[in-house]
Coordinates of C-alpha atoms in Angstrom, one line a residue:
X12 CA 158.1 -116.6 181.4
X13 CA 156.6 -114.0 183.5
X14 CA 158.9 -111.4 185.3
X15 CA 157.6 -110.9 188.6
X16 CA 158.8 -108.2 190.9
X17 CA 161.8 -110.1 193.4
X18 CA 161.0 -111.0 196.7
X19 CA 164.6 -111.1 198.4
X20 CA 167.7 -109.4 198.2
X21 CA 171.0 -110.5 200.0
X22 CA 169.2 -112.7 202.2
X23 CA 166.3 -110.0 202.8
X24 CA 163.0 -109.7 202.4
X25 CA 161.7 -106.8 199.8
X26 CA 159.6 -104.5 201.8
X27 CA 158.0 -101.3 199.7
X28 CA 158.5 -98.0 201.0
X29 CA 155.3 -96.5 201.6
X30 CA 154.0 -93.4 199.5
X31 CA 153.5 -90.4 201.9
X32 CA 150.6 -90.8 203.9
X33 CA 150.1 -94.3 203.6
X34 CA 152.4 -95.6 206.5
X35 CA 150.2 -98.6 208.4
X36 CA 152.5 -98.6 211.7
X37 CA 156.4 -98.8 212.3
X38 CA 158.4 -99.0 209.6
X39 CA 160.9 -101.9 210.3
X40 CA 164.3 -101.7 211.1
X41 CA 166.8 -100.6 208.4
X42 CA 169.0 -103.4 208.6
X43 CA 166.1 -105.9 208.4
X44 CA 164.6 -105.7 204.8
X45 CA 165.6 -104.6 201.2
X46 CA 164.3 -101.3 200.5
X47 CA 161.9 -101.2 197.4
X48 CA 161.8 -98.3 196.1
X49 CA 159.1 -97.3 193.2
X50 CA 156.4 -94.6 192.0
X51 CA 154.2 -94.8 189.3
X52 CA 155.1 -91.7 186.8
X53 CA 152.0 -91.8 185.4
X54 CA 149.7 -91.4 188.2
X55 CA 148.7 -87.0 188.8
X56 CA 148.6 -87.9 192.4
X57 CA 152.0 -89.8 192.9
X58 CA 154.9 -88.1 194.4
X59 CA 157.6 -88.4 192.1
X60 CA 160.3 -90.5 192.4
X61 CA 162.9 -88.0 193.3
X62 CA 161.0 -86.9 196.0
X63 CA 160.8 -90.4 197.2
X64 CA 164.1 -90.8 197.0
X65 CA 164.6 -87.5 199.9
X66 CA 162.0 -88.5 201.4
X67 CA 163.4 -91.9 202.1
X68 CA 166.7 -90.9 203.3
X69 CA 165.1 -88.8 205.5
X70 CA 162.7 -91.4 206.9
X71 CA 164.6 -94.6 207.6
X72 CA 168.8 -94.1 209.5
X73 CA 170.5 -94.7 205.8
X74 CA 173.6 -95.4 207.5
X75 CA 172.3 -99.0 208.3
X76 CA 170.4 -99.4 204.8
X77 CA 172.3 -103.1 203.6
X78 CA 169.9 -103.7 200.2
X79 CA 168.0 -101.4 198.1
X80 CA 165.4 -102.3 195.4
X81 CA 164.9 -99.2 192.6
X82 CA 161.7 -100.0 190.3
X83 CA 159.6 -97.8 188.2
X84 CA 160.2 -93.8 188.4
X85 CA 163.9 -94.9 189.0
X86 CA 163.6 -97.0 185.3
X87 CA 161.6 -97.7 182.9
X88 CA 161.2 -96.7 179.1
X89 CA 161.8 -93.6 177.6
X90 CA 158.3 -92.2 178.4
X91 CA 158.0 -93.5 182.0
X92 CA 161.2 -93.3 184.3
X93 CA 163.9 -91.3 184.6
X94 CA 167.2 -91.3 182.6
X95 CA 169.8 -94.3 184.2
X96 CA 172.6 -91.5 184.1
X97 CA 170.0 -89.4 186.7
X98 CA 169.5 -92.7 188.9
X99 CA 173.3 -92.7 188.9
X100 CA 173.9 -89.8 189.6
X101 CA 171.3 -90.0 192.3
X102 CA 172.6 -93.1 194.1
X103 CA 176.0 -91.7 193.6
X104 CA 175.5 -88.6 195.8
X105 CA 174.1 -90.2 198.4
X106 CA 176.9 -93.0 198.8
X107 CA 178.3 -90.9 202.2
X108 CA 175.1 -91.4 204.0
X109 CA 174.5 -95.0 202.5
X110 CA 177.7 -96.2 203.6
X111 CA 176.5 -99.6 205.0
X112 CA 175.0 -100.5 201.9
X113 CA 175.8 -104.1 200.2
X114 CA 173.1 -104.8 197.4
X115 CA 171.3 -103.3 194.6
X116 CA 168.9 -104.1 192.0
X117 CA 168.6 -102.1 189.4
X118 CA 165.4 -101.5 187.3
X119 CA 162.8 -104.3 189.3
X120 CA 159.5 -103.9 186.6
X121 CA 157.1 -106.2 185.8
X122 CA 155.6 -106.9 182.3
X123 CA 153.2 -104.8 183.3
X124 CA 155.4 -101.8 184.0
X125 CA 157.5 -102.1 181.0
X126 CA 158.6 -104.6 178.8
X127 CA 161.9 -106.4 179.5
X128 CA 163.2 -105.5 176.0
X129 CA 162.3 -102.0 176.7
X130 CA 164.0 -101.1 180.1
X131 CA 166.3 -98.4 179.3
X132 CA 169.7 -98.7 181.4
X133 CA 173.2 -96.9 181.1
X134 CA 176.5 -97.7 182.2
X135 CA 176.7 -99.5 185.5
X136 CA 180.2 -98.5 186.6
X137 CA 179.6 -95.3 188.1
X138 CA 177.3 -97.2 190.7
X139 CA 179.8 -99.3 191.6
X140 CA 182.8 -96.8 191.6
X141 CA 180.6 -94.7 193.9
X142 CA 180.1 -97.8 196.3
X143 CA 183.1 -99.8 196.7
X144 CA 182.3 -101.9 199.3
X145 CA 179.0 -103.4 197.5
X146 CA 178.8 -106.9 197.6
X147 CA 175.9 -107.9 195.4
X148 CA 174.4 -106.0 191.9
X149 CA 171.8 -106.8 189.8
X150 CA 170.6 -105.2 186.5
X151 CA 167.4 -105.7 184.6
X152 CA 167.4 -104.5 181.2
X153 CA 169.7 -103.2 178.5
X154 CA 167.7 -101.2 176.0
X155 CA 169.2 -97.7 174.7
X156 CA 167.5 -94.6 174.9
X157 CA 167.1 -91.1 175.9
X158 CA 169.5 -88.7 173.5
X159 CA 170.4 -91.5 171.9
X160 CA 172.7 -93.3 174.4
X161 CA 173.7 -96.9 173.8
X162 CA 172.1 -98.6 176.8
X163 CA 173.9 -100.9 178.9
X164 CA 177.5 -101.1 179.6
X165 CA 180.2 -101.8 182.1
X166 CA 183.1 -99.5 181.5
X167 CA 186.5 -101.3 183.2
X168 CA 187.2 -100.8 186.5
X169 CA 188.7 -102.2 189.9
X170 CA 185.9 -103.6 192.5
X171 CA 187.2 -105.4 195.3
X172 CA 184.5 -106.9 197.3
X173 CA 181.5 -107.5 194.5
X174 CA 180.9 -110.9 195.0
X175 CA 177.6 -111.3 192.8
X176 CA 176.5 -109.8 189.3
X177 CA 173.8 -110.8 187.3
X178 CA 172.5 -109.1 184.2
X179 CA 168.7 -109.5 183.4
X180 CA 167.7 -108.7 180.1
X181 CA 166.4 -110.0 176.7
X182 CA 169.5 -108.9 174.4
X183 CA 172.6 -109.1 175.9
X184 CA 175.3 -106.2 174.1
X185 CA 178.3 -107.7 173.2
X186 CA 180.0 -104.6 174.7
X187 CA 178.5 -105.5 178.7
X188 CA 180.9 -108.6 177.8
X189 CA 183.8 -106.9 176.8
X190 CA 183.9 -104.3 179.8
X191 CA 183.2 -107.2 181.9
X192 CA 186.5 -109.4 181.1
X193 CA 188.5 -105.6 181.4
X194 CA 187.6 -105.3 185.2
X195 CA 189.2 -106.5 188.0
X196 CA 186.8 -108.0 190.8
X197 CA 188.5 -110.4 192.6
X198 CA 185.9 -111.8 194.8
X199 CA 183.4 -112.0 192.1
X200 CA 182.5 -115.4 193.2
X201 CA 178.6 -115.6 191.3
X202 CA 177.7 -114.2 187.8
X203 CA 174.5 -115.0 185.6
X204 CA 174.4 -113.3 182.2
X205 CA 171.0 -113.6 180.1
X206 CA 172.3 -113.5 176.8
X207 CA 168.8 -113.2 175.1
X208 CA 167.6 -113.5 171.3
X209 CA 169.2 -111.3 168.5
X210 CA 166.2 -109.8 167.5
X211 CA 165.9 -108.2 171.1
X212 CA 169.4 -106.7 170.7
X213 CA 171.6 -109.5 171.4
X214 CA 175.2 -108.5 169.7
X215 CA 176.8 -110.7 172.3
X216 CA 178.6 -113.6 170.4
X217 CA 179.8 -117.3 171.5
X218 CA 183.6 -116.1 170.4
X219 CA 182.7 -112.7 172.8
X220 CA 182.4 -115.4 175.9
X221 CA 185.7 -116.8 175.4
X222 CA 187.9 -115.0 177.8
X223 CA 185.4 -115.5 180.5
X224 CA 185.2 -119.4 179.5
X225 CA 189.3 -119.5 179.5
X226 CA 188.8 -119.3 183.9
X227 CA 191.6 -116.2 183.7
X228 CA 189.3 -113.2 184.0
X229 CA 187.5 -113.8 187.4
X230 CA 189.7 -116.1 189.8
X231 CA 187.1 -116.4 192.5
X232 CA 184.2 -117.1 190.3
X233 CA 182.3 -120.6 191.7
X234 CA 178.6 -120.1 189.9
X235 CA 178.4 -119.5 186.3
X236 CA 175.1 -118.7 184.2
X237 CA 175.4 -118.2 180.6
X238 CA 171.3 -118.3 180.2
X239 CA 168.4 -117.4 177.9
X240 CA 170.1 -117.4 174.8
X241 CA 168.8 -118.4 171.6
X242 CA 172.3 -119.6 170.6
X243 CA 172.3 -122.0 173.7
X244 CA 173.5 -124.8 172.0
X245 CA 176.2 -122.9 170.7
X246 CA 176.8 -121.8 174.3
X247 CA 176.6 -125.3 175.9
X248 CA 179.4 -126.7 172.9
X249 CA 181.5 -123.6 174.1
X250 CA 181.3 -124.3 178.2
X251 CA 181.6 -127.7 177.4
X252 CA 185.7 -127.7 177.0
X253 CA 185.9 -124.3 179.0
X254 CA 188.6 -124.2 181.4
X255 CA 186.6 -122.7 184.1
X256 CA 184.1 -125.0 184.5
X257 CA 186.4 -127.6 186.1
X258 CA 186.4 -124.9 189.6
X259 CA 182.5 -124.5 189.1
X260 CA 180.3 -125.8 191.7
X261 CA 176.7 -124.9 190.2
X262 CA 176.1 -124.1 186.2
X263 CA 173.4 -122.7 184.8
X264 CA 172.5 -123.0 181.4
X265 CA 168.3 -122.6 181.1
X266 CA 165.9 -120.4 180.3
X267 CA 167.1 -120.8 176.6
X268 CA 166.9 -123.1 173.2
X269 CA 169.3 -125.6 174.5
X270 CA 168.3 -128.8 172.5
X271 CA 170.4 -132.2 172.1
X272 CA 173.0 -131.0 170.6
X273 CA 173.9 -129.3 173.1
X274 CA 173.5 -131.4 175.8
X275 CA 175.2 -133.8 174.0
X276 CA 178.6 -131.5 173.9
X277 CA 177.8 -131.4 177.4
X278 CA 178.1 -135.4 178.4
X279 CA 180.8 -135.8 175.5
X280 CA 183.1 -133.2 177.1
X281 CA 185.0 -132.8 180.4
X282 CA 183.9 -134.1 183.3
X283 CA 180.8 -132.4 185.1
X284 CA 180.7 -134.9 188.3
X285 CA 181.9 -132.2 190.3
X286 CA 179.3 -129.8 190.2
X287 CA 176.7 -129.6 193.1
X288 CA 174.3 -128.0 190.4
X289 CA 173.5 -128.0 187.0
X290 CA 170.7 -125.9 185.9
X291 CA 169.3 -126.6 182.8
X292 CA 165.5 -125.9 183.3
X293 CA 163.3 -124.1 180.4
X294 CA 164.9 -126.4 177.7
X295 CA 164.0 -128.5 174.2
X296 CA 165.5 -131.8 175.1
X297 CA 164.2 -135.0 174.4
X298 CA 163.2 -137.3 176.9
X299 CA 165.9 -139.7 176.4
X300 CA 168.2 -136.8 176.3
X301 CA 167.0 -135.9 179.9
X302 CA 167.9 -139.4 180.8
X303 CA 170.9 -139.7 180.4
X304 CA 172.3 -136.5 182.2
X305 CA 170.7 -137.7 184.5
X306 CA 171.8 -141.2 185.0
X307 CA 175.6 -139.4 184.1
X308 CA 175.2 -137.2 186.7
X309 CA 172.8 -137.8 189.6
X310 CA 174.6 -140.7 191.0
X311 CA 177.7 -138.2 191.4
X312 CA 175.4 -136.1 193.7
X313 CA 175.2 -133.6 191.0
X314 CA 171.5 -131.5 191.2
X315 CA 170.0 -131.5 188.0
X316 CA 167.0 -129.1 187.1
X317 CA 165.1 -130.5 183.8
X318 CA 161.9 -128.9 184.5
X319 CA 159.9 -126.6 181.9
X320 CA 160.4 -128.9 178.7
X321 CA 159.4 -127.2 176.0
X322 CA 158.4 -128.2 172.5
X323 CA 159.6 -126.3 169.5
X324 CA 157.1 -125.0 167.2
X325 CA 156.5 -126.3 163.9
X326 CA 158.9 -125.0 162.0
X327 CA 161.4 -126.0 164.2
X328 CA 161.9 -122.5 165.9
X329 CA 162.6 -122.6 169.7
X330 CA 162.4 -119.4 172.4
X331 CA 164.0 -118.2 175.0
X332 CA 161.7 -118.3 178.3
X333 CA 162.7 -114.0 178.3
X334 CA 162.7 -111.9 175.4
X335 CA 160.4 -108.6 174.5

């Protein structure tokens, strides 16, 4: 699976902010577009990416910013972006004149710019304390780093209008999870987890997903993606008697090793008619598998995504579509 930079944000289109000297006409309206933000840290002539940061606020009317976009210089590895606790800190100082803002993405690097394994990131919380009224996060990566520090978390806290949060990252730790059921966002209505593959740092467990399966922990939530895991079978047993399913309307379980087992938890257990989506595409299902979900569950209306069928190797291994 190739991670390409993402092309809209809250309904927006990205649109790069352009290095110094390189503007080709008007600059678009601030409310119009998702800010992309990125320098390369290891080009002599680039400005850096604090600079662009000033130079930004001072460029567009922040007040009516609604989506930003931070890539490279922002994050990256060890050796090529800053420290997440300096991004924090950065975005958290200038939440007075960013007050109309309502989405971020966090850490938006290609292959090319670092892999997804490798993306250092810090604790998310302070981003989100620092903006209440932010509507939509996203977060790529979850590697440790710099002086040691542990790499991704989400330390408790109240939100009250984050409606979407979706974790991007090739190991999923087990503590992101735990400080996830702690909070308190009550119109978190769309959350996607990439679990990942062990040897990429997944410490995230099946058993760690249970309060977030038992419905109690987010009352609003309405889209659930438990996805590139390479325990997905594991995962699919697990969602299949999970409580919160039943007020689900879309489910996304791809990107991982689901198999037929797994699927087959899926028809055996409660009833899935209800849902307007199930995602399961990037899979190692068998044909016949693939036909019956979908004679169980097309008629209902239900949208089924079966595409990217995989074969395993010949050992039997299977991959998740995102890993290093």
């Amino acid at each position: 699976m190739t991670i390409d930079h993402i092309s809209e944000l809250h309904g927006l289109p990205v649109y790069d902010f352009p290095r110094a000297g390189e503007e080709d006409g008007p600059l678009p309206a601030a409310e119009t577009v998702a800010w992309r933000l990125a320098r390369d840290p290891f080009r002599t002539d680039e400005e850096s990416f604090d600079l662009c940061w000033e130079r930004f606020l001072d460029t567009v009317d922040p007040a009516r910013v609604r989506a930003l976009v931070l890539g490279a210089g922002a994050y990256g590895t060890e050796d090529s972006g800053d420290d997440p606790e300096e991004t924090a800190e950065r975005l958290a100082a200038a939440a007075g004149r960013l007050t109309g803002l309502r989405a971020l993405y966090l850490a938006d690097l290609t292959f090319e710019e670092a892999e997804l394994s490798w993306i250092v990131q810090g604790d998310v919380s302070p981003v989100l304390a620092a903006y209440p009224r932010l509507e939509e996060l996203a977060v790529r990566g979850s590697n440790g780093g710099f002086e040691d520090e542990p790499g991704l978390r989400l330390t408790p806290l109240r939100h009250e209008h984050l409606r979407v949060l979706r974790f991007e990252n090739g190991g999923l730790p087990r503590e992101v999870v735990q400080g996830l059921v702690a909070c308190d966002l009550p119109r978190l209505e769309r959350l996607d987890l990439w679990l990942g593959d062990e040897y990429y740092g997944r410490t995230t467990t099946v058993a760690d997903l249970a309060p977030l399966l038992a419905g109690d922990a987010l009352p609003a939530l309405r889209h659930l993606g438990l996805q590139n895991s390479d325990v997905q079978d594991e995962v699919a047993a697990a969602v299949a008697t999970a409580p919160v399913v039943a007020r689900l309307t879309s489910l996304h379980l791809g990107l991982g090793t689901l198999g037929d087992a797994g699927a087959e938890a899926l028809l055996t257990g409660q009833p899935l008619t209800h849902l307007e989506e199930l995602d399961l595409h990037h899979h190692f299902l068998s044909d016949p598998m693939m036909r019956r979900l979908r004679e169980a569950l097309e008629p209902f209306g239900v949208e089924v995504d079966l595409g990217e069928q995989e074969k395993a190797d010949e050992d039997g291994s299977r991959y998740t579509a995102a890993g290093e």
